[in-house]
PDB file of C-alpha atoms and ligand atoms in Angstrom:
ATOM      1  CA  UNK W   1     -10.587  -8.407 -47.214  1.00  0.00           C
ATOM      2  CA  UNK W   2      -9.003  -4.985 -46.946  1.00  0.00           C
ATOM      3  CA  UNK W   3      -5.452  -4.058 -48.792  1.00  0.00           C
ATOM      4  CA  UNK W   4      -2.876  -4.246 -46.363  1.00  0.00           C
ATOM      5  CA  UNK W   5       0.750  -3.023 -46.680  1.00  0.00           C
ATOM      6  CA  UNK W   6       3.820  -4.026 -44.757  1.00  0.00           C
ATOM      7  CA  UNK W   7       7.052  -2.755 -45.005  1.00  0.00           C
ATOM      8  CA  UNK W   8      10.023  -4.946 -44.458  1.00  0.00           C
ATOM      9  CA  UNK W   9      13.500  -3.525 -44.135  1.00  0.00           C
ATOM     10  CA  UNK W  10      16.100  -5.606 -45.341  1.00  0.00           C
ATOM     11  CA  UNK W  11      19.076  -4.372 -43.324  1.00  0.00           C
ATOM     12  CA  UNK W  12      20.468  -0.865 -43.064  1.00  0.00           C
ATOM     13  CA  UNK W  13      23.190   1.172 -45.486  1.00  0.00           C
ATOM     14  CA  UNK W  14      24.966   4.371 -45.007  1.00  0.00           C
ATOM     15  CA  UNK W  15      25.949   6.326 -47.983  1.00  0.00           C
ATOM     16  CA  UNK W  16      28.230   9.446 -48.964  1.00  0.00           C
ATOM     17  CA  UNK W  17      26.149  12.530 -47.912  1.00  0.00           C
ATOM     18  CA  UNK W  18      26.550  13.536 -51.682  1.00  0.00           C
ATOM     19  CA  UNK W  19      24.598  10.331 -52.931  1.00  0.00           C
ATOM     20  CA  UNK W  20      20.922  11.324 -52.012  1.00  0.00           C
ATOM     21  CA  UNK W  21      21.634  15.105 -52.022  1.00  0.00           C
ATOM     22  CA  UNK W  22      23.397  15.955 -55.471  1.00  0.00           C
ATOM     23  CA  UNK W  23      25.891  18.384 -54.845  1.00  0.00           C
ATOM     24  CA  UNK W  24      28.349  20.333 -57.714  1.00  0.00           C
ATOM     25  CA  UNK W  25      30.425  18.075 -59.042  1.00  0.00           C
ATOM     26  CA  UNK W  26      27.241  15.110 -59.558  1.00  0.00           C
ATOM     27  CA  UNK W  27      28.268  11.624 -59.398  1.00  0.00           C
ATOM     28  CA  UNK W  28      31.995  12.113 -59.148  1.00  0.00           C
ATOM     29  CA  UNK W  29      31.407  13.915 -55.943  1.00  0.00           C
ATOM     30  CA  UNK W  30      30.290  10.825 -54.242  1.00  0.00           C
ATOM     31  CA  UNK W  31      33.994   9.213 -54.449  1.00  0.00           C
ATOM     32  CA  UNK W  32      35.894  12.373 -53.214  1.00  0.00           C
ATOM     33  CA  UNK W  33      32.937  13.074 -50.171  1.00  0.00           C
ATOM     34  CA  UNK W  34      34.049  12.072 -46.805  1.00  0.00           C
ATOM     35  CA  UNK W  35      31.354  12.448 -44.786  1.00  0.00           C
ATOM     36  CA  UNK W  36      28.064   9.871 -44.063  1.00  0.00           C
ATOM     37  CA  UNK W  37      24.384   9.783 -43.975  1.00  0.00           C
ATOM     38  CA  UNK W  38      23.334   8.130 -41.093  1.00  0.00           C
ATOM     39  CA  UNK W  39      22.188   4.366 -41.183  1.00  0.00           C
ATOM     40  CA  UNK W  40      19.328   4.345 -43.655  1.00  0.00           C
ATOM     41  CA  UNK W  41      16.558   1.390 -44.314  1.00  0.00           C
ATOM     42  CA  UNK W  42      16.118  -0.459 -47.481  1.00  0.00           C
ATOM     43  CA  UNK W  43      12.669  -1.234 -47.818  1.00  0.00           C
ATOM     44  CA  UNK W  44      10.560  -3.793 -49.560  1.00  0.00           C
ATOM     45  CA  UNK W  45       7.072  -3.603 -49.658  1.00  0.00           C
ATOM     46  CA  UNK W  46       4.334  -6.086 -48.807  1.00  0.00           C
ATOM     47  CA  UNK W  47       0.929  -5.725 -50.354  1.00  0.00           C
ATOM     48  CA  UNK W  48      -1.634  -7.929 -49.179  1.00  0.00           C
ATOM     49  CA  UNK W  49      -4.660  -7.544 -51.683  1.00  0.00           C
ATOM     50  CA  UNK W  50      -7.719  -9.930 -52.071  1.00  0.00           C
ATOM     51  CA  UNK W  51      -6.635 -10.845 -55.385  1.00  0.00           C
ATOM     52  CA  UNK W  52      -3.264 -12.025 -53.882  1.00  0.00           C
ATOM     53  CA  UNK W  53       0.135 -10.863 -52.149  1.00  0.00           C
ATOM     54  CA  UNK W  54       2.456  -8.306 -54.540  1.00  0.00           C
ATOM     55  CA  UNK W  55       5.714  -7.794 -53.245  1.00  0.00           C
ATOM     56  CA  UNK W  56       7.389  -4.326 -54.582  1.00  0.00           C
ATOM     57  CA  UNK W  57      11.233  -4.735 -54.592  1.00  0.00           C
ATOM     58  CA  UNK W  58      13.051  -7.593 -52.681  1.00  0.00           C
ATOM     59  CA  UNK W  59      15.646  -5.608 -50.708  1.00  0.00           C
ATOM     60  CA  UNK W  60      19.106  -6.521 -50.234  1.00  0.00           C
ATOM     61  CA  UNK W  61      21.477  -9.490 -49.409  1.00  0.00           C
ATOM     62  CA  UNK W  62      23.723 -10.423 -46.991  1.00  0.00           C
ATOM     63  CA  UNK W  63      26.050 -11.202 -49.720  1.00  0.00           C
ATOM     64  CA  UNK W  64      27.246  -7.919 -49.809  1.00  0.00           C
ATOM     65  CA  UNK W  65      29.457  -8.544 -47.374  1.00  0.00           C
ATOM     66  CA  UNK W  66      31.700 -10.740 -49.568  1.00  0.00           C
ATOM     67  CA  UNK W  67      34.627  -8.613 -50.728  1.00  0.00           C
ATOM     68  CA  UNK W  68      34.079  -9.039 -54.561  1.00  0.00           C
ATOM     69  CA  UNK W  69      30.282  -8.281 -54.278  1.00  0.00           C
ATOM     70  CA  UNK W  70      30.554  -4.708 -55.597  1.00  0.00           C
ATOM     71  CA  UNK W  71      32.739  -2.841 -58.124  1.00  0.00           C
ATOM     72  CA  UNK W  72      35.395  -1.019 -56.149  1.00  0.00           C
ATOM     73  CA  UNK W  73      33.826   2.321 -56.940  1.00  0.00           C
ATOM     74  CA  UNK W  74      30.734   1.392 -55.110  1.00  0.00           C
ATOM     75  CA  UNK W  75      32.469  -0.491 -52.172  1.00  0.00           C
ATOM     76  CA  UNK W  76      34.203   2.722 -51.110  1.00  0.00           C
ATOM     77  CA  UNK W  77      30.794   4.626 -51.592  1.00  0.00           C
ATOM     78  CA  UNK W  78      28.408   2.475 -49.697  1.00  0.00           C
ATOM     79  CA  UNK W  79      28.614   0.882 -46.151  1.00  0.00           C
ATOM     80  CA  UNK W  80      26.161  -1.972 -45.840  1.00  0.00           C
ATOM     81  CA  UNK W  81      24.701  -3.890 -42.569  1.00  0.00           C
ATOM     82  CA  UNK W  82      22.646  -6.822 -43.622  1.00  0.00           C
ATOM     83  CA  UNK W  83      22.269 -10.253 -41.891  1.00  0.00           C
ATOM     84  CA  UNK W  84      20.915 -13.402 -43.590  1.00  0.00           C
ATOM     85  CA  UNK W  85      18.000 -13.476 -41.381  1.00  0.00           C
ATOM     86  CA  UNK W  86      17.382  -9.846 -42.677  1.00  0.00           C
ATOM     87  CA  UNK W  87      16.857 -11.023 -46.048  1.00  0.00           C
ATOM     88  CA  UNK W  88      13.427 -10.849 -47.241  1.00  0.00           C
ATOM     89  CA  UNK W  89      12.525 -14.543 -47.666  1.00  0.00           C
ATOM     90  CA  UNK W  90      13.074 -14.879 -43.885  1.00  0.00           C
ATOM     91  CA  UNK W  91      11.412 -11.945 -42.924  1.00  0.00           C
ATOM     92  CA  UNK W  92       8.123 -12.861 -44.871  1.00  0.00           C
ATOM     93  CA  UNK W  93       8.125 -16.475 -43.317  1.00  0.00           C
ATOM     94  CA  UNK W  94       8.229 -14.531 -39.951  1.00  0.00           C
ATOM     95  CA  UNK W  95       5.499 -12.471 -41.131  1.00  0.00           C
ATOM     96  CA  UNK W  96       3.444 -15.216 -41.990  1.00  0.00           C
ATOM     97  CA  UNK W  97       3.875 -15.246 -45.740  1.00  0.00           C
ATOM     98  CA  UNK W  98       5.211 -18.048 -48.083  1.00  0.00           C
ATOM     99  CA  UNK W  99       7.624 -16.654 -50.654  1.00  0.00           C
ATOM    100  CA  UNK W 100       6.275 -19.162 -52.950  1.00  0.00           C
ATOM    101  CA  UNK W 101       2.537 -17.895 -52.510  1.00  0.00           C
ATOM    102  CA  UNK W 102       3.633 -14.566 -53.526  1.00  0.00           C
ATOM    103  CA  UNK W 103       1.785 -13.936 -56.677  1.00  0.00           C
ATOM    104  CA  UNK W 104       4.047 -11.374 -58.178  1.00  0.00           C
ATOM    105  CA  UNK W 105       6.920  -9.171 -57.436  1.00  0.00           C
ATOM    106  CA  UNK W 106       7.185  -5.672 -59.255  1.00  0.00           C
ATOM    107  CA  UNK W 107      10.643  -4.103 -59.391  1.00  0.00           C
ATOM    108  CA  UNK W 108      10.806  -0.385 -59.278  1.00  0.00           C
ATOM    109  CA  UNK W 109      14.602  -0.825 -60.703  1.00  0.00           C
ATOM    110  CA  UNK W 110      17.152  -3.391 -60.481  1.00  0.00           C
ATOM    111  CA  UNK W 111      19.918  -1.566 -57.938  1.00  0.00           C
ATOM    112  CA  UNK W 112      21.234  -4.492 -55.493  1.00  0.00           C
ATOM    113  CA  UNK W 113      19.437  -2.812 -52.363  1.00  0.00           C
ATOM    114  CA  UNK W 114      16.401  -3.414 -54.441  1.00  0.00           C
ATOM    115  CA  UNK W 115      17.571  -7.020 -56.322  1.00  0.00           C
ATOM    116  CA  UNK W 116      19.110  -8.455 -53.569  1.00  0.00           C
ATOM    117  CA  UNK W 117      16.477 -10.670 -52.603  1.00  0.00           C
ATOM    118  CA  UNK W 118      15.665 -11.918 -56.385  1.00  0.00           C
ATOM    119  CA  UNK W 119      16.965 -15.322 -55.190  1.00  0.00           C
ATOM    120  CA  UNK W 120      13.712 -15.748 -52.616  1.00  0.00           C
ATOM    121  CA  UNK W 121      11.356 -15.720 -55.059  1.00  0.00           C
ATOM    122  CA  UNK W 122      12.072 -18.662 -57.893  1.00  0.00           C
ATOM    123  CA  UNK W 123       8.564 -19.802 -58.580  1.00  0.00           C
ATOM    124  CA  UNK W 124       6.667 -16.138 -58.500  1.00  0.00           C
ATOM    125  CA  UNK W 125       6.425 -13.898 -61.707  1.00  0.00           C
ATOM    126  CA  UNK W 126       8.641 -10.704 -61.399  1.00  0.00           C
ATOM    127  CA  UNK W 127       7.959  -7.867 -63.235  1.00  0.00           C
ATOM    128  CA  UNK W 128      10.359  -5.131 -64.506  1.00  0.00           C
ATOM    129  CA  UNK W 129      10.558  -2.592 -66.724  1.00  0.00           C
ATOM    130  CA  UNK W 130      12.223  -4.226 -69.998  1.00  0.00           C
ATOM    131  CA  UNK W 131      14.245  -1.354 -71.030  1.00  0.00           C
ATOM    132  CA  UNK W 132      15.688  -0.985 -67.214  1.00  0.00           C
ATOM    133  CA  UNK W 133      16.360  -5.052 -67.264  1.00  0.00           C
ATOM    134  CA  UNK W 134      18.094  -4.509 -70.781  1.00  0.00           C
ATOM    135  CA  UNK W 135      20.216  -1.579 -69.433  1.00  0.00           C
ATOM    136  CA  UNK W 136      21.206  -3.222 -66.153  1.00  0.00           C
ATOM    137  CA  UNK W 137      22.280  -6.570 -67.250  1.00  0.00           C
ATOM    138  CA  UNK W 138      24.951  -4.505 -69.644  1.00  0.00           C
ATOM    139  CA  UNK W 139      26.043  -2.303 -66.799  1.00  0.00           C
ATOM    140  CA  UNK W 140      28.772  -3.449 -64.124  1.00  0.00           C
ATOM    141  CA  UNK W 141      29.116  -0.463 -61.906  1.00  0.00           C
ATOM    142  CA  UNK W 142      25.929   0.233 -60.442  1.00  0.00           C
ATOM    143  CA  UNK W 143      23.932  -2.753 -61.091  1.00  0.00           C
ATOM    144  CA  UNK W 144      25.908  -6.127 -59.882  1.00  0.00           C
ATOM    145  CA  UNK W 145      23.953  -7.980 -62.405  1.00  0.00           C
ATOM    146  CA  UNK W 146      26.371 -10.891 -62.090  1.00  0.00           C
ATOM    147  CA  UNK W 147      25.013 -11.953 -58.934  1.00  0.00           C
ATOM    148  CA  UNK W 148      21.120 -12.262 -60.360  1.00  0.00           C
ATOM    149  CA  UNK W 149      20.064 -15.667 -60.056  1.00  0.00           C
ATOM    150  CA  UNK W 150      20.606 -17.736 -63.292  1.00  0.00           C
ATOM    151  CA  UNK W 151      16.842 -17.919 -63.938  1.00  0.00           C
ATOM    152  CA  UNK W 152      16.092 -14.145 -63.334  1.00  0.00           C
ATOM    153  CA  UNK W 153      14.255 -12.940 -66.974  1.00  0.00           C
ATOM    154  CA  UNK W 154      11.937 -10.368 -65.711  1.00  0.00           C
ATOM    155  CA  UNK W 155       8.340 -10.185 -67.544  1.00  0.00           C
ATOM    156  CA  UNK W 156       8.426  -7.023 -68.951  1.00  0.00           C
ATOM    157  CA  UNK W 157       5.916  -4.414 -67.726  1.00  0.00           C
ATOM    158  CA  UNK W 158       3.024  -3.998 -70.473  1.00  0.00           C
ATOM    159  CA  UNK W 159       2.601  -0.488 -70.096  1.00  0.00           C
ATOM    160  CA  UNK W 160      -0.682   0.793 -71.431  1.00  0.00           C
ATOM    161  CA  UNK W 161      -0.788   4.336 -73.359  1.00  0.00           C
ATOM    162  CA  UNK W 162      -3.559   5.171 -70.623  1.00  0.00           C
ATOM    163  CA  UNK W 163      -2.641   8.353 -68.665  1.00  0.00           C
ATOM    164  CA  UNK W 164      -2.948   7.844 -64.520  1.00  0.00           C
ATOM    165  CA  UNK W 165      -3.258  11.521 -63.619  1.00  0.00           C
ATOM    166  CA  UNK W 166       0.369  13.197 -64.657  1.00  0.00           C
ATOM    167  CA  UNK W 167       1.797  10.001 -65.569  1.00  0.00           C
ATOM    168  CA  UNK W 168       1.598   9.189 -69.015  1.00  0.00           C
ATOM    169  CA  UNK W 169       1.618   5.450 -69.089  1.00  0.00           C
ATOM    170  CA  UNK W 170       0.240   3.143 -66.517  1.00  0.00           C
ATOM    171  CA  UNK W 171      -0.523  -0.877 -65.736  1.00  0.00           C
ATOM    172  CA  UNK W 172      -2.634  -2.132 -63.190  1.00  0.00           C
ATOM    173  CA  UNK W 173      -1.089  -5.388 -61.666  1.00  0.00           C
ATOM    174  CA  UNK W 174      -4.840  -6.214 -60.330  1.00  0.00           C
ATOM    175  CA  UNK W 175      -8.320  -6.600 -62.049  1.00  0.00           C
ATOM    176  CA  UNK W 176      -9.642  -3.923 -59.217  1.00  0.00           C
ATOM    177  CA  UNK W 177      -7.335  -1.690 -60.826  1.00  0.00           C
ATOM    178  CA  UNK W 178      -6.076  -0.182 -57.571  1.00  0.00           C
ATOM    179  CA  UNK W 179      -2.500  -1.414 -57.656  1.00  0.00           C
ATOM    180  CA  UNK W 180      -0.915   0.625 -60.379  1.00  0.00           C
ATOM    181  CA  UNK W 181       2.581   0.841 -62.163  1.00  0.00           C
ATOM    182  CA  UNK W 182       3.568   4.231 -63.188  1.00  0.00           C
ATOM    183  CA  UNK W 183       6.944   5.398 -65.076  1.00  0.00           C
ATOM    184  CA  UNK W 184       8.832   7.628 -62.613  1.00  0.00           C
ATOM    185  CA  UNK W 185      12.160   7.705 -64.502  1.00  0.00           C
ATOM    186  CA  UNK W 186      15.178   9.626 -63.006  1.00  0.00           C
ATOM    187  CA  UNK W 187      17.142   7.725 -60.747  1.00  0.00           C
ATOM    188  CA  UNK W 188      17.438   5.043 -63.173  1.00  0.00           C
ATOM    189  CA  UNK W 189      16.535   5.992 -66.863  1.00  0.00           C
ATOM    190  CA  UNK W 190      13.387   3.584 -66.395  1.00  0.00           C
ATOM    191  CA  UNK W 191      12.743   3.226 -62.880  1.00  0.00           C
ATOM    192  CA  UNK W 192       9.129   2.836 -62.078  1.00  0.00           C
ATOM    193  CA  UNK W 193       6.646   3.196 -59.125  1.00  0.00           C
ATOM    194  CA  UNK W 194       3.739   1.311 -57.592  1.00  0.00           C
ATOM    195  CA  UNK W 195       0.570   3.313 -56.332  1.00  0.00           C
ATOM    196  CA  UNK W 196      -1.754   1.359 -54.066  1.00  0.00           C
ATOM    197  CA  UNK W 197      -5.165   3.113 -53.889  1.00  0.00           C
ATOM    198  CA  UNK W 198      -7.055   2.089 -51.105  1.00  0.00           C
ATOM    199  CA  UNK W 199      -9.719   3.875 -48.235  1.00  0.00           C
ATOM    200  CA  UNK W 200      -9.246   6.940 -50.326  1.00  0.00           C
ATOM    201  CA  UNK W 201      -5.617   7.254 -50.089  1.00  0.00           C
ATOM    202  CA  UNK W 202      -2.741   6.680 -52.493  1.00  0.00           C
ATOM    203  CA  UNK W 203       0.147   4.988 -51.001  1.00  0.00           C
ATOM    204  CA  UNK W 204       3.191   5.755 -53.388  1.00  0.00           C
ATOM    205  CA  UNK W 205       5.812   3.227 -53.335  1.00  0.00           C
ATOM    206  CA  UNK W 206       8.266   5.105 -54.353  1.00  0.00           C
ATOM    207  CA  UNK W 207      11.558   3.546 -54.800  1.00  0.00           C
ATOM    208  CA  UNK W 208      14.402   5.824 -55.129  1.00  0.00           C
ATOM    209  CA  UNK W 209      12.381   8.775 -56.925  1.00  0.00           C
ATOM    210  CA  UNK W 210      14.075  11.095 -53.835  1.00  0.00           C
ATOM    211  CA  UNK W 211      15.919   9.531 -50.639  1.00  0.00           C
ATOM    212  CA  UNK W 212      13.239  11.513 -48.339  1.00  0.00           C
ATOM    213  CA  UNK W 213       9.926  12.930 -48.644  1.00  0.00           C
ATOM    214  CA  UNK W 214      11.552  16.144 -47.451  1.00  0.00           C
ATOM    215  CA  UNK W 215      13.894  16.011 -50.754  1.00  0.00           C
ATOM    216  CA  UNK W 216      10.832  15.358 -52.833  1.00  0.00           C
ATOM    217  CA  UNK W 217       9.038  18.373 -51.333  1.00  0.00           C
ATOM    218  CA  UNK W 218      12.265  20.431 -52.066  1.00  0.00           C
ATOM    219  CA  UNK W 219      12.531  18.621 -55.829  1.00  0.00           C
ATOM    220  CA  UNK W 220      16.444  17.984 -54.765  1.00  0.00           C
ATOM    221  CA  UNK W 221      17.800  15.296 -57.117  1.00  0.00           C
ATOM    222  CA  UNK W 222      20.267  12.827 -56.106  1.00  0.00           C
ATOM    223  CA  UNK W 223      23.864  12.295 -57.375  1.00  0.00           C
ATOM    224  CA  UNK W 224      22.680   9.196 -58.980  1.00  0.00           C
ATOM    225  CA  UNK W 225      20.357  10.336 -61.935  1.00  0.00           C
ATOM    226  CA  UNK W 226      21.933  10.138 -65.105  1.00  0.00           C
ATOM    227  CA  UNK W 227      19.448  13.171 -66.198  1.00  0.00           C
ATOM    228  CA  UNK W 228      18.820  15.402 -63.502  1.00  0.00           C
ATOM    229  CA  UNK W 229      16.132  17.424 -65.715  1.00  0.00           C
ATOM    230  CA  UNK W 230      14.325  13.987 -65.758  1.00  0.00           C
ATOM    231  CA  UNK W 231      14.348  13.378 -62.350  1.00  0.00           C
ATOM    232  CA  UNK W 232      13.210  16.693 -61.438  1.00  0.00           C
ATOM    233  CA  UNK W 233      10.526  16.242 -63.920  1.00  0.00           C
ATOM    234  CA  UNK W 234       9.217  13.098 -62.221  1.00  0.00           C
ATOM    235  CA  UNK W 235       9.379  14.791 -58.872  1.00  0.00           C
ATOM    236  CA  UNK W 236       7.089  17.236 -60.089  1.00  0.00           C
ATOM    237  CA  UNK W 237       4.738  14.864 -61.351  1.00  0.00           C
ATOM    238  CA  UNK W 238       4.379  13.223 -58.014  1.00  0.00           C
ATOM    239  CA  UNK W 239       3.718  16.632 -56.376  1.00  0.00           C
ATOM    240  CA  UNK W 240       1.175  17.248 -59.143  1.00  0.00           C
ATOM    241  CA  UNK W 241      -0.437  13.603 -58.426  1.00  0.00           C
ATOM    242  CA  UNK W 242      -0.694  14.648 -54.814  1.00  0.00           C
ATOM    243  CA  UNK W 243      -2.278  17.625 -55.313  1.00  0.00           C
ATOM    244  CA  UNK W 244      -5.590  15.870 -56.289  1.00  0.00           C
ATOM    245  CA  UNK W 245      -4.928  12.300 -54.306  1.00  0.00           C
ATOM    246  CA  UNK W 246      -4.085  12.623 -50.918  1.00  0.00           C
ATOM    247  CA  UNK W 247      -0.811  10.566 -51.116  1.00  0.00           C
ATOM    248  CA  UNK W 248       1.284   8.512 -48.454  1.00  0.00           C
ATOM    249  CA  UNK W 249       4.707   8.934 -50.164  1.00  0.00           C
ATOM    250  CA  UNK W 250       6.973   6.136 -49.393  1.00  0.00           C
ATOM    251  CA  UNK W 251      10.582   6.033 -50.887  1.00  0.00           C
ATOM    252  CA  UNK W 252      12.630   2.824 -49.874  1.00  0.00           C
ATOM    253  CA  UNK W 253      15.768   4.517 -48.046  1.00  0.00           C
ATOM    254  CA  UNK W 254      13.597   7.280 -46.081  1.00  0.00           C
ATOM    255  CA  UNK W 255      13.894   6.692 -42.099  1.00  0.00           C
ATOM    256  CA  UNK W 256      10.404   8.355 -42.026  1.00  0.00           C
ATOM    257  CA  UNK W 257       8.474   5.947 -44.449  1.00  0.00           C
ATOM    258  CA  UNK W 258       7.350   3.000 -41.923  1.00  0.00           C
ATOM    259  CA  UNK W 259       5.944   5.680 -39.542  1.00  0.00           C
ATOM    260  CA  UNK W 260       4.044   7.567 -42.152  1.00  0.00           C
ATOM    261  CA  UNK W 261       2.627   3.981 -43.292  1.00  0.00           C
ATOM    262  CA  UNK W 262       1.473   3.384 -40.290  1.00  0.00           C
ATOM    263  CA  UNK W 263      -0.073   6.886 -39.358  1.00  0.00           C
ATOM    264  CA  UNK W 264      -1.456   7.211 -42.909  1.00  0.00           C
ATOM    265  CA  UNK W 265       0.240  10.320 -43.151  1.00  0.00           C
ATOM    266  CA  UNK W 266      -0.216  12.168 -46.549  1.00  0.00           C
ATOM    267  CA  UNK W 267       2.316  14.857 -48.241  1.00  0.00           C
ATOM    268  CA  UNK W 268       1.502  18.112 -47.135  1.00  0.00           C
ATOM    269  CA  UNK W 269       2.110  20.338 -49.791  1.00  0.00           C
ATOM    270  CA  UNK W 270       1.135  23.608 -48.241  1.00  0.00           C
ATOM    271  CA  UNK W 271       4.082  23.479 -45.992  1.00  0.00           C
TER     272      UNK W 271
HETATM  273 ZN1   ZN A 301      18.671   2.737 -56.596  1.00  0.00          ZN
END
């Protein structure tokens, strides 16, 4: 069986334009900004692998429409459009997958639009950076951790001090070594990405390392990253990786991600 990757968009989100593309003033600028992006996708990824199905991120939840779901500062900075049928559980079932049959869920980070579907996986091992988990559970603004399922206690990603290209550590979730978690800090301090290697291509399930492919190529950071320098270093690492490995770059909120996945369209570094 080949490896197949499916894109599942769990509804849509609009952000202040100052969030995905950092402007002067950084995170504060988001609150003052009056202009909005277009509706953006919130992708989760299903990796069909001979060793079992791996899901990367769980997308958003319809509960974001509840008035007290978000901290006020977040509520005025995002618009969400998620119906219950758009959550990852129903979408997996529609596509012929049983959420209970998923072998593993890997979290790029724990922001709500990635962790909103956790409740669909009560019987699945969930892998997340332990540092990200510890950071997120004590933080009320960006992470509505009060909404996490009671049982949520992710397995820490057991990074091995083995470099994977320009990435200093790595951990393969498959015996075959072809679904590899790498640290990509920046957007959050302990953000990770997942590289799926198949047919000579690297599918880079990027989470929020940048909001779009264009932004990666421009090395333009977002306004969320607590340390801009770290975010840019990570973008540089991804670009360096793509110099030697043909890479299909798939950020969670890039309207072009699903089409690039379908067309196996790799990063064009010469452009
Ligand atoms: Zn995020």
